[in-house]
JSON list of C-alpha atoms in Angstrom, two decimals:
[
{"chain": "A", "resi": 1, "resn": "GLN", "atom": "CA", "xyz": [-42.47, 82.58, -63.30]},
{"chain": "A", "resi": 2, "resn": "GLN", "atom": "CA", "xyz": [-42.64, 83.35, -59.59]},
{"chain": "A", "resi": 3, "resn": "GLN", "atom": "CA", "xyz": [-41.03, 86.76, -59.97]},
{"chain": "A", "resi": 4, "resn": "VAL", "atom": "CA", "xyz": [-42.59, 90.13, -59.47]},
{"chain": "A", "resi": 5, "resn": "LYS", "atom": "CA", "xyz": [-40.75, 92.88, -61.32]},
{"chain": "A", "resi": 6, "resn": "GLN", "atom": "CA", "xyz": [-40.91, 96.37, -59.89]},
{"chain": "A", "resi": 7, "resn": "SER", "atom": "CA", "xyz": [-39.87, 99.71, -61.32]},
{"chain": "A", "resi": 8, "resn": "PRO", "atom": "CA", "xyz": [-38.41, 102.22, -60.90]},
{"chain": "A", "resi": 9, "resn": "GLN", "atom": "CA", "xyz": [-35.69, 101.36, -58.38]},
{"chain": "A", "resi": 10, "resn": "SER", "atom": "CA", "xyz": [-35.75, 104.90, -57.07]},
{"chain": "A", "resi": 11, "resn": "LEU", "atom": "CA", "xyz": [-38.05, 107.84, -57.49]},
{"chain": "A", "resi": 12, "resn": "ILE", "atom": "CA", "xyz": [-37.74, 111.48, -56.53]},
{"chain": "A", "resi": 13, "resn": "VAL", "atom": "CA", "xyz": [-40.80, 113.72, -56.52]},
{"chain": "A", "resi": 14, "resn": "GLN", "atom": "CA", "xyz": [-41.62, 117.14, -55.24]},
{"chain": "A", "resi": 15, "resn": "LYS", "atom": "CA", "xyz": [-44.07, 117.67, -52.41]},
{"chain": "A", "resi": 16, "resn": "GLY", "atom": "CA", "xyz": [-47.57, 117.67, -53.82]},
{"chain": "A", "resi": 17, "resn": "GLY", "atom": "CA", "xyz": [-46.63, 115.62, -56.86]},
{"chain": "A", "resi": 18, "resn": "ILE", "atom": "CA", "xyz": [-47.83, 112.17, -57.92]},
{"chain": "A", "resi": 19, "resn": "SER", "atom": "CA", "xyz": [-45.63, 109.14, -57.28]},
{"chain": "A", "resi": 20, "resn": "ILE", "atom": "CA", "xyz": [-46.19, 106.14, -59.53]},
{"chain": "A", "resi": 21, "resn": "ILE", "atom": "CA", "xyz": [-44.61, 102.73, -58.99]},
{"chain": "A", "resi": 22, "resn": "ASN", "atom": "CA", "xyz": [-45.21, 99.84, -61.33]},
{"chain": "A", "resi": 23, "resn": "CYS", "atom": "CA", "xyz": [-45.13, 96.08, -60.95]},
{"chain": "A", "resi": 24, "resn": "ALA", "atom": "CA", "xyz": [-45.53, 93.20, -63.37]},
{"chain": "A", "resi": 25, "resn": "TYR", "atom": "CA", "xyz": [-45.96, 89.50, -62.75]},
{"chain": "A", "resi": 26, "resn": "GLU", "atom": "CA", "xyz": [-46.07, 86.33, -64.80]},
{"chain": "A", "resi": 27, "resn": "ASN", "atom": "CA", "xyz": [-47.70, 83.77, -62.53]},
{"chain": "A", "resi": 28, "resn": "THR", "atom": "CA", "xyz": [-51.43, 83.72, -63.34]},
{"chain": "A", "resi": 29, "resn": "ALA", "atom": "CA", "xyz": [-52.02, 81.89, -60.05]},
{"chain": "A", "resi": 30, "resn": "PHE", "atom": "CA", "xyz": [-51.35, 85.11, -58.15]},
{"chain": "A", "resi": 31, "resn": "ASP", "atom": "CA", "xyz": [-54.58, 86.34, -56.63]},
{"chain": "A", "resi": 32, "resn": "TYR", "atom": "CA", "xyz": [-53.68, 88.88, -53.98]},
{"chain": "A", "resi": 33, "resn": "PHE", "atom": "CA", "xyz": [-51.56, 91.96, -54.58]},
{"chain": "A", "resi": 34, "resn": "PRO", "atom": "CA", "xyz": [-50.51, 94.03, -51.57]},
{"chain": "A", "resi": 35, "resn": "TRP", "atom": "CA", "xyz": [-48.24, 97.03, -51.38]},
{"chain": "A", "resi": 36, "resn": "TYR", "atom": "CA", "xyz": [-45.97, 97.38, -48.39]},
{"chain": "A", "resi": 37, "resn": "GLN", "atom": "CA", "xyz": [-44.25, 100.49, -47.06]},
{"chain": "A", "resi": 38, "resn": "GLN", "atom": "CA", "xyz": [-40.98, 100.17, -45.20]},
{"chain": "A", "resi": 39, "resn": "PHE", "atom": "CA", "xyz": [-39.18, 102.86, -43.23]},
{"chain": "A", "resi": 40, "resn": "PRO", "atom": "CA", "xyz": [-35.50, 102.45, -42.34]},
{"chain": "A", "resi": 41, "resn": "GLY", "atom": "CA", "xyz": [-35.00, 100.04, -39.46]},
{"chain": "A", "resi": 42, "resn": "LYS", "atom": "CA", "xyz": [-38.61, 98.87, -39.53]},
{"chain": "A", "resi": 43, "resn": "GLY", "atom": "CA", "xyz": [-40.45, 95.90, -40.93]},
{"chain": "A", "resi": 44, "resn": "PRO", "atom": "CA", "xyz": [-42.70, 96.23, -43.97]},
{"chain": "A", "resi": 45, "resn": "ALA", "atom": "CA", "xyz": [-46.20, 97.49, -43.19]},
{"chain": "A", "resi": 46, "resn": "LEU", "atom": "CA", "xyz": [-49.23, 96.87, -45.36]},
{"chain": "A", "resi": 47, "resn": "LEU", "atom": "CA", "xyz": [-50.31, 100.01, -47.19]},
{"chain": "A", "resi": 48, "resn": "ILE", "atom": "CA", "xyz": [-53.09, 98.83, -49.50]},
{"chain": "A", "resi": 49, "resn": "ALA", "atom": "CA", "xyz": [-54.01, 95.60, -51.29]},
{"chain": "A", "resi": 50, "resn": "ILE", "atom": "CA", "xyz": [-56.15, 94.51, -54.21]},
{"chain": "A", "resi": 51, "resn": "ARG", "atom": "CA", "xyz": [-57.61, 91.35, -55.68]},
{"chain": "A", "resi": 52, "resn": "PRO", "atom": "CA", "xyz": [-57.98, 90.85, -59.44]},
{"chain": "A", "resi": 53, "resn": "ASP", "atom": "CA", "xyz": [-61.78, 91.14, -59.41]},
{"chain": "A", "resi": 54, "resn": "VAL", "atom": "CA", "xyz": [-61.47, 94.95, -59.32]},
{"chain": "A", "resi": 55, "resn": "SER", "atom": "CA", "xyz": [-59.39, 97.25, -61.50]},
{"chain": "A", "resi": 56, "resn": "GLU", "atom": "CA", "xyz": [-58.81, 99.98, -58.97]},
{"chain": "A", "resi": 57, "resn": "LYS", "atom": "CA", "xyz": [-58.80, 100.49, -55.23]},
{"chain": "A", "resi": 58, "resn": "LYS", "atom": "CA", "xyz": [-58.38, 103.80, -53.48]},
{"chain": "A", "resi": 59, "resn": "GLU", "atom": "CA", "xyz": [-57.59, 104.51, -49.85]},
{"chain": "A", "resi": 60, "resn": "GLY", "atom": "CA", "xyz": [-56.98, 108.14, -49.09]},
{"chain": "A", "resi": 61, "resn": "ARG", "atom": "CA", "xyz": [-54.06, 109.36, -51.19]},
{"chain": "A", "resi": 62, "resn": "PHE", "atom": "CA", "xyz": [-53.09, 105.83, -52.23]},
{"chain": "A", "resi": 63, "resn": "THR", "atom": "CA", "xyz": [-54.56, 104.07, -55.26]},
{"chain": "A", "resi": 64, "resn": "ILE", "atom": "CA", "xyz": [-53.81, 100.68, -56.77]},
{"chain": "A", "resi": 65, "resn": "SER", "atom": "CA", "xyz": [-54.55, 100.25, -60.46]},
{"chain": "A", "resi": 66, "resn": "PHE", "atom": "CA", "xyz": [-54.75, 96.66, -61.67]},
{"chain": "A", "resi": 67, "resn": "ASN", "atom": "CA", "xyz": [-54.62, 95.39, -65.25]},
{"chain": "A", "resi": 68, "resn": "LYS", "atom": "CA", "xyz": [-55.30, 91.67, -65.23]},
{"chain": "A", "resi": 69, "resn": "SER", "atom": "CA", "xyz": [-54.82, 91.10, -68.96]},
{"chain": "A", "resi": 70, "resn": "ALA", "atom": "CA", "xyz": [-51.44, 92.83, -68.90]},
{"chain": "A", "resi": 71, "resn": "LYS", "atom": "CA", "xyz": [-50.52, 91.24, -65.58]},
{"chain": "A", "resi": 72, "resn": "GLN", "atom": "CA", "xyz": [-49.52, 94.62, -64.22]},
{"chain": "A", "resi": 73, "resn": "PHE", "atom": "CA", "xyz": [-50.44, 96.69, -61.21]},
{"chain": "A", "resi": 74, "resn": "SER", "atom": "CA", "xyz": [-49.31, 100.04, -59.97]},
{"chain": "A", "resi": 75, "resn": "LEU", "atom": "CA", "xyz": [-49.36, 102.25, -56.90]},
{"chain": "A", "resi": 76, "resn": "HIS", "atom": "CA", "xyz": [-50.22, 105.91, -57.23]},
{"chain": "A", "resi": 77, "resn": "ILE", "atom": "CA", "xyz": [-49.52, 108.29, -54.37]},
{"chain": "A", "resi": 78, "resn": "MET", "atom": "CA", "xyz": [-51.36, 111.55, -54.84]},
{"chain": "A", "resi": 79, "resn": "ASP", "atom": "CA", "xyz": [-50.23, 114.79, -53.20]},
{"chain": "A", "resi": 80, "resn": "SER", "atom": "CA", "xyz": [-46.96, 113.12, -52.14]},
{"chain": "A", "resi": 81, "resn": "GLN", "atom": "CA", "xyz": [-45.59, 114.31, -48.80]},
{"chain": "A", "resi": 82, "resn": "PRO", "atom": "CA", "xyz": [-42.08, 114.19, -47.31]},
{"chain": "A", "resi": 83, "resn": "GLY", "atom": "CA", "xyz": [-43.45, 111.72, -44.76]},
{"chain": "A", "resi": 84, "resn": "ASP", "atom": "CA", "xyz": [-44.13, 109.31, -47.64]},
{"chain": "A", "resi": 85, "resn": "SER", "atom": "CA", "xyz": [-40.39, 108.97, -48.19]},
{"chain": "A", "resi": 86, "resn": "ALA", "atom": "CA", "xyz": [-39.79, 105.25, -47.70]},
{"chain": "A", "resi": 87, "resn": "THR", "atom": "CA", "xyz": [-39.18, 102.05, -49.61]},
{"chain": "A", "resi": 88, "resn": "TYR", "atom": "CA", "xyz": [-42.24, 100.60, -51.29]},
{"chain": "A", "resi": 89, "resn": "PHE", "atom": "CA", "xyz": [-42.60, 96.93, -52.17]},
{"chain": "A", "resi": 90, "resn": "CYS", "atom": "CA", "xyz": [-45.24, 95.37, -54.32]},
{"chain": "A", "resi": 91, "resn": "ALA", "atom": "CA", "xyz": [-46.00, 91.74, -53.62]},
{"chain": "A", "resi": 92, "resn": "ALA", "atom": "CA", "xyz": [-48.21, 88.92, -54.78]},
{"chain": "A", "resi": 93, "resn": "SER", "atom": "CA", "xyz": [-49.46, 85.64, -53.43]},
{"chain": "A", "resi": 94, "resn": "PRO", "atom": "CA", "xyz": [-51.26, 82.70, -55.01]},
{"chain": "A", "resi": 95, "resn": "ALA", "atom": "CA", "xyz": [-54.89, 81.77, -54.75]},
{"chain": "A", "resi": 96, "resn": "GLY", "atom": "CA", "xyz": [-54.63, 78.23, -53.59]},
{"chain": "A", "resi": 97, "resn": "GLY", "atom": "CA", "xyz": [-52.71, 75.39, -52.09]},
{"chain": "A", "resi": 98, "resn": "THR", "atom": "CA", "xyz": [-50.17, 75.66, -49.33]},
{"chain": "A", "resi": 99, "resn": "SER", "atom": "CA", "xyz": [-48.58, 78.66, -51.09]},
{"chain": "A", "resi": 100, "resn": "TYR", "atom": "CA", "xyz": [-51.61, 80.75, -50.24]},
{"chain": "A", "resi": 101, "resn": "GLY", "atom": "CA", "xyz": [-49.84, 82.99, -47.75]},
{"chain": "A", "resi": 102, "resn": "LYS", "atom": "CA", "xyz": [-46.48, 83.05, -49.48]},
{"chain": "A", "resi": 103, "resn": "LEU", "atom": "CA", "xyz": [-45.72, 86.61, -50.52]},
{"chain": "A", "resi": 104, "resn": "THR", "atom": "CA", "xyz": [-43.39, 87.15, -53.46]},
{"chain": "A", "resi": 105, "resn": "PHE", "atom": "CA", "xyz": [-41.98, 90.66, -53.27]},
{"chain": "A", "resi": 106, "resn": "GLY", "atom": "CA", "xyz": [-40.76, 93.03, -55.93]},
{"chain": "A", "resi": 107, "resn": "GLN", "atom": "CA", "xyz": [-37.31, 94.58, -55.72]},
{"chain": "A", "resi": 108, "resn": "GLY", "atom": "CA", "xyz": [-38.53, 97.71, -53.98]},
{"chain": "A", "resi": 109, "resn": "THR", "atom": "CA", "xyz": [-38.66, 101.39, -54.89]},
{"chain": "A", "resi": 110, "resn": "ILE", "atom": "CA", "xyz": [-36.95, 104.01, -52.78]},
{"chain": "A", "resi": 111, "resn": "LEU", "atom": "CA", "xyz": [-39.23, 107.06, -52.83]},
{"chain": "A", "resi": 112, "resn": "THR", "atom": "CA", "xyz": [-37.89, 110.45, -51.84]},
{"chain": "A", "resi": 113, "resn": "VAL", "atom": "CA", "xyz": [-40.29, 113.35, -51.60]},
{"chain": "A", "resi": 114, "resn": "HIS", "atom": "CA", "xyz": [-38.59, 116.74, -51.50]},
{"chain": "A", "resi": 115, "resn": "PRO", "atom": "CA", "xyz": [-40.29, 119.49, -49.51]},
{"chain": "B", "resi": 1, "resn": "GLU", "atom": "CA", "xyz": [-52.32, 98.07, -30.92]},
{"chain": "B", "resi": 2, "resn": "PRO", "atom": "CA", "xyz": [-51.08, 94.48, -31.08]},
{"chain": "B", "resi": 3, "resn": "GLU", "atom": "CA", "xyz": [-47.78, 93.98, -32.83]},
{"chain": "B", "resi": 4, "resn": "VAL", "atom": "CA", "xyz": [-45.30, 91.30, -33.73]},
{"chain": "B", "resi": 5, "resn": "THR", "atom": "CA", "xyz": [-42.15, 91.49, -31.62]},
{"chain": "B", "resi": 6, "resn": "GLN", "atom": "CA", "xyz": [-38.74, 90.02, -32.37]},
{"chain": "B", "resi": 7, "resn": "THR", "atom": "CA", "xyz": [-35.62, 89.45, -30.30]},
{"chain": "B", "resi": 8, "resn": "PRO", "atom": "CA", "xyz": [-32.81, 90.20, -30.43]},
{"chain": "B", "resi": 9, "resn": "SER", "atom": "CA", "xyz": [-32.80, 93.28, -32.63]},
{"chain": "B", "resi": 10, "resn": "HIS", "atom": "CA", "xyz": [-29.22, 92.55, -33.65]},
{"chain": "B", "resi": 11, "resn": "GLN", "atom": "CA", "xyz": [-27.30, 89.29, -33.43]},
{"chain": "B", "resi": 12, "resn": "VAL", "atom": "CA", "xyz": [-23.63, 88.95, -34.23]},
{"chain": "B", "resi": 13, "resn": "THR", "atom": "CA", "xyz": [-22.22, 85.46, -34.54]},
{"chain": "B", "resi": 14, "resn": "GLN", "atom": "CA", "xyz": [-19.24, 83.59, -35.85]},
{"chain": "B", "resi": 15, "resn": "MET", "atom": "CA", "xyz": [-19.49, 81.46, -38.95]},
{"chain": "B", "resi": 16, "resn": "GLY", "atom": "CA", "xyz": [-20.48, 77.92, -38.06]},
{"chain": "B", "resi": 17, "resn": "GLN", "atom": "CA", "xyz": [-22.31, 78.87, -34.88]},
{"chain": "B", "resi": 18, "resn": "GLU", "atom": "CA", "xyz": [-25.98, 78.18, -34.22]},
{"chain": "B", "resi": 19, "resn": "VAL", "atom": "CA", "xyz": [-28.39, 81.06, -33.79]},
{"chain": "B", "resi": 20, "resn": "ILE", "atom": "CA", "xyz": [-31.99, 81.20, -32.69]},
{"chain": "B", "resi": 21, "resn": "LEU", "atom": "CA", "xyz": [-34.13, 84.13, -33.68]},
{"chain": "B", "resi": 22, "resn": "ARG", "atom": "CA", "xyz": [-37.25, 84.67, -31.63]},
{"chain": "B", "resi": 23, "resn": "CYS", "atom": "CA", "xyz": [-40.61, 86.10, -32.49]},
{"chain": "B", "resi": 24, "resn": "VAL", "atom": "CA", "xyz": [-43.83, 86.65, -30.61]},
{"chain": "B", "resi": 25, "resn": "PRO", "atom": "CA", "xyz": [-46.68, 86.81, -33.15]},
{"chain": "B", "resi": 26, "resn": "ILE", "atom": "CA", "xyz": [-49.92, 88.63, -32.50]},
{"chain": "B", "resi": 27, "resn": "SER", "atom": "CA", "xyz": [-51.89, 86.53, -30.05]},
{"chain": "B", "resi": 28, "resn": "ASN", "atom": "CA", "xyz": [-54.94, 85.55, -32.10]},
{"chain": "B", "resi": 29, "resn": "HIS", "atom": "CA", "xyz": [-52.99, 84.89, -35.29]},
{"chain": "B", "resi": 30, "resn": "LEU", "atom": "CA", "xyz": [-52.75, 81.35, -36.59]},
{"chain": "B", "resi": 31, "resn": "TYR", "atom": "CA", "xyz": [-50.32, 81.61, -39.49]},
{"chain": "B", "resi": 32, "resn": "PHE", "atom": "CA", "xyz": [-46.67, 82.43, -39.08]},
{"chain": "B", "resi": 33, "resn": "TYR", "atom": "CA", "xyz": [-43.92, 83.27, -41.51]},
{"chain": "B", "resi": 34, "resn": "TRP", "atom": "CA", "xyz": [-40.24, 84.03, -41.73]},
{"chain": "B", "resi": 35, "resn": "TYR", "atom": "CA", "xyz": [-38.81, 86.26, -44.41]},
{"chain": "B", "resi": 36, "resn": "ARG", "atom": "CA", "xyz": [-35.33, 87.61, -44.90]},
{"chain": "B", "resi": 37, "resn": "GLN", "atom": "CA", "xyz": [-33.94, 90.72, -46.55]},
{"chain": "B", "resi": 38, "resn": "ILE", "atom": "CA", "xyz": [-30.32, 90.91, -47.54]},
{"chain": "B", "resi": 39, "resn": "LEU", "atom": "CA", "xyz": [-29.13, 94.51, -47.31]},
{"chain": "B", "resi": 40, "resn": "GLY", "atom": "CA", "xyz": [-30.46, 96.55, -50.21]},
{"chain": "B", "resi": 41, "resn": "GLN", "atom": "CA", "xyz": [-32.37, 93.66, -51.72]},
{"chain": "B", "resi": 42, "resn": "LYS", "atom": "CA", "xyz": [-35.95, 92.52, -51.78]},
{"chain": "B", "resi": 43, "resn": "VAL", "atom": "CA", "xyz": [-37.77, 90.68, -49.03]},
{"chain": "B", "resi": 44, "resn": "GLU", "atom": "CA", "xyz": [-37.65, 86.92, -49.62]},
{"chain": "B", "resi": 45, "resn": "PHE", "atom": "CA", "xyz": [-40.00, 84.27, -48.28]},
{"chain": "B", "resi": 46, "resn": "LEU", "atom": "CA", "xyz": [-38.38, 81.55, -46.18]},
{"chain": "B", "resi": 47, "resn": "VAL", "atom": "CA", "xyz": [-41.13, 79.49, -44.59]},
{"chain": "B", "resi": 48, "resn": "SER", "atom": "CA", "xyz": [-44.77, 79.45, -43.55]},
{"chain": "B", "resi": 49, "resn": "PHE", "atom": "CA", "xyz": [-46.07, 77.59, -40.52]},
{"chain": "B", "resi": 50, "resn": "TYR", "atom": "CA", "xyz": [-49.55, 76.58, -39.45]},
{"chain": "B", "resi": 51, "resn": "ASN", "atom": "CA", "xyz": [-50.96, 74.13, -36.96]},
{"chain": "B", "resi": 52, "resn": "ASN", "atom": "CA", "xyz": [-47.48, 73.25, -35.69]},
{"chain": "B", "resi": 53, "resn": "GLU", "atom": "CA", "xyz": [-46.09, 72.26, -39.02]},
{"chain": "B", "resi": 54, "resn": "ILE", "atom": "CA", "xyz": [-44.41, 73.81, -42.01]},
{"chain": "B", "resi": 55, "resn": "SER", "atom": "CA", "xyz": [-46.85, 74.63, -44.80]},
{"chain": "B", "resi": 56, "resn": "GLU", "atom": "CA", "xyz": [-44.30, 75.70, -47.36]},
{"chain": "B", "resi": 57, "resn": "LYS", "atom": "CA", "xyz": [-40.62, 76.49, -47.51]},
{"chain": "B", "resi": 58, "resn": "SER", "atom": "CA", "xyz": [-38.49, 78.16, -50.12]},
{"chain": "B", "resi": 59, "resn": "GLU", "atom": "CA", "xyz": [-35.29, 76.78, -51.63]},
{"chain": "B", "resi": 60, "resn": "ILE", "atom": "CA", "xyz": [-33.39, 79.09, -49.29]},
{"chain": "B", "resi": 61, "resn": "PHE", "atom": "CA", "xyz": [-34.79, 77.16, -46.31]},
{"chain": "B", "resi": 62, "resn": "ASP", "atom": "CA", "xyz": [-32.45, 74.18, -46.45]},
{"chain": "B", "resi": 63, "resn": "ASP", "atom": "CA", "xyz": [-31.53, 71.63, -43.78]},
{"chain": "B", "resi": 64, "resn": "GLN", "atom": "CA", "xyz": [-29.62, 74.26, -41.84]},
{"chain": "B", "resi": 65, "resn": "PHE", "atom": "CA", "xyz": [-32.87, 76.04, -41.02]},
{"chain": "B", "resi": 66, "resn": "SER", "atom": "CA", "xyz": [-35.66, 74.94, -38.73]},
{"chain": "B", "resi": 67, "resn": "VAL", "atom": "CA", "xyz": [-38.69, 76.56, -37.15]},
{"chain": "B", "resi": 68, "resn": "GLU", "atom": "CA", "xyz": [-40.54, 75.80, -33.99]},
{"chain": "B", "resi": 69, "resn": "ARG", "atom": "CA", "xyz": [-43.41, 77.03, -31.90]},
{"chain": "B", "resi": 70, "resn": "PRO", "atom": "CA", "xyz": [-42.17, 75.81, -28.53]},
{"chain": "B", "resi": 71, "resn": "ASP", "atom": "CA", "xyz": [-45.06, 77.23, -26.55]},
{"chain": "B", "resi": 72, "resn": "GLY", "atom": "CA", "xyz": [-48.27, 79.13, -27.15]},
{"chain": "B", "resi": 73, "resn": "SER", "atom": "CA", "xyz": [-46.60, 82.43, -27.84]},
{"chain": "B", "resi": 74, "resn": "ASN", "atom": "CA", "xyz": [-43.11, 82.11, -29.34]},
{"chain": "B", "resi": 75, "resn": "PHE", "atom": "CA", "xyz": [-42.12, 81.25, -32.89]},
{"chain": "B", "resi": 76, "resn": "THR", "atom": "CA", "xyz": [-38.44, 80.62, -33.50]},
{"chain": "B", "resi": 77, "resn": "LEU", "atom": "CA", "xyz": [-36.10, 80.31, -36.45]},
{"chain": "B", "resi": 78, "resn": "LYS", "atom": "CA", "xyz": [-32.93, 78.31, -35.89]},
{"chain": "B", "resi": 79, "resn": "ILE", "atom": "CA", "xyz": [-29.93, 78.33, -38.16]},
{"chain": "B", "resi": 80, "resn": "ARG", "atom": "CA", "xyz": [-27.72, 75.40, -37.19]},
{"chain": "B", "resi": 81, "resn": "SER", "atom": "CA", "xyz": [-24.40, 76.36, -38.73]},
{"chain": "B", "resi": 82, "resn": "THR", "atom": "CA", "xyz": [-24.36, 79.93, -39.94]},
{"chain": "B", "resi": 83, "resn": "LYS", "atom": "CA", "xyz": [-22.64, 81.00, -43.14]},
{"chain": "B", "resi": 84, "resn": "LEU", "atom": "CA", "xyz": [-21.47, 84.44, -44.17]},
{"chain": "B", "resi": 85, "resn": "GLU", "atom": "CA", "xyz": [-24.30, 84.60, -46.70]},
{"chain": "B", "resi": 86, "resn": "ASP", "atom": "CA", "xyz": [-26.86, 84.19, -43.92]},
{"chain": "B", "resi": 87, "resn": "SER", "atom": "CA", "xyz": [-26.16, 87.80, -42.92]},
{"chain": "B", "resi": 88, "resn": "ALA", "atom": "CA", "xyz": [-29.46, 89.57, -43.45]},
{"chain": "B", "resi": 89, "resn": "MET", "atom": "CA", "xyz": [-32.46, 91.10, -41.73]},
{"chain": "B", "resi": 90, "resn": "TYR", "atom": "CA", "xyz": [-34.88, 88.38, -40.71]},
{"chain": "B", "resi": 91, "resn": "PHE", "atom": "CA", "xyz": [-38.53, 89.31, -40.40]},
{"chain": "B", "resi": 92, "resn": "CYS", "atom": "CA", "xyz": [-41.20, 87.33, -38.65]},
{"chain": "B", "resi": 93, "resn": "ALA", "atom": "CA", "xyz": [-44.79, 87.87, -39.76]},
{"chain": "B", "resi": 94, "resn": "SER", "atom": "CA", "xyz": [-48.17, 86.56, -38.70]},
{"chain": "B", "resi": 95, "resn": "SER", "atom": "CA", "xyz": [-51.72, 86.66, -40.00]},
{"chain": "B", "resi": 96, "resn": "VAL", "atom": "CA", "xyz": [-55.14, 85.71, -38.73]},
{"chain": "B", "resi": 97, "resn": "GLY", "atom": "CA", "xyz": [-56.04, 83.66, -41.76]},
{"chain": "B", "resi": 98, "resn": "TRP", "atom": "CA", "xyz": [-54.51, 82.38, -44.95]},
{"chain": "B", "resi": 99, "resn": "ALA", "atom": "CA", "xyz": [-56.40, 83.79, -47.89]},
{"chain": "B", "resi": 100, "resn": "GLY", "atom": "CA", "xyz": [-55.01, 87.24, -48.49]},
{"chain": "B", "resi": 101, "resn": "ASP", "atom": "CA", "xyz": [-55.21, 88.28, -44.87]},
{"chain": "B", "resi": 102, "resn": "GLU", "atom": "CA", "xyz": [-52.82, 91.03, -43.93]},
{"chain": "B", "resi": 103, "resn": "GLN", "atom": "CA", "xyz": [-49.47, 89.77, -42.77]},
{"chain": "B", "resi": 104, "resn": "PHE", "atom": "CA", "xyz": [-48.15, 91.85, -39.90]},
{"chain": "B", "resi": 105, "resn": "PHE", "atom": "CA", "xyz": [-44.38, 92.08, -39.87]},
{"chain": "B", "resi": 106, "resn": "GLY", "atom": "CA", "xyz": [-42.13, 92.43, -36.86]},
{"chain": "B", "resi": 107, "resn": "PRO", "atom": "CA", "xyz": [-39.28, 94.97, -36.73]},
{"chain": "B", "resi": 108, "resn": "GLY", "atom": "CA", "xyz": [-36.74, 92.34, -37.72]},
{"chain": "B", "resi": 109, "resn": "THR", "atom": "CA", "xyz": [-33.53, 90.86, -36.36]},
{"chain": "B", "resi": 110, "resn": "ARG", "atom": "CA", "xyz": [-30.34, 91.91, -38.06]},
{"chain": "B", "resi": 111, "resn": "LEU", "atom": "CA", "xyz": [-28.06, 88.88, -38.22]},
{"chain": "B", "resi": 112, "resn": "THR", "atom": "CA", "xyz": [-24.40, 89.50, -38.87]},
{"chain": "B", "resi": 113, "resn": "VAL", "atom": "CA", "xyz": [-22.21, 86.46, -39.49]},
{"chain": "B", "resi": 114, "resn": "LEU", "atom": "CA", "xyz": [-18.48, 87.11, -39.17]}
]
């Protein structure tokens, strides 16, 4: 019940294309859904995050779509660039109790953007 | 820009030895975390720490693990008797607050247990 399932494992897109990564969760106590970007040899860095009170959040070329009833959320990268090539992790954390800050990560998606 | 720092970047140790991984969180942050990432796998939560005590720990964080904030700046993870399966990248993270505040991750320490 604590799992976050992420797909696809890897994704190859052409420069200028749209990259879409999907995540699904089961724990209805999850209340915060961030996406992290990780480059080789670096720690994860927050890209964008959403709470379930909105269905979409956009920051520049990055958009999170959130479907509370389906318990799914996705990351869309518009106009994908070679510099976006990285591993992307979705994550979730609960709304209350001492688990508040505990992030549960998805398996990760290796994105490769070809020039 | 403030950042989380970790030392060493790479630690090689023999099975059964004790290791201490060090982290310096961002100075005004109050919540501290350790995560680990086995090569090619997802990032896994180990422990969260606030007000000088553990808030939550995962089932990975057994009696061989301990955390400490020995002074006002450092946050350490100790593994008392390392096992081969402890080989992983260990990330320290910190956040200002608890409720969905951004967790800033350090660059990680790669632990190799031989």
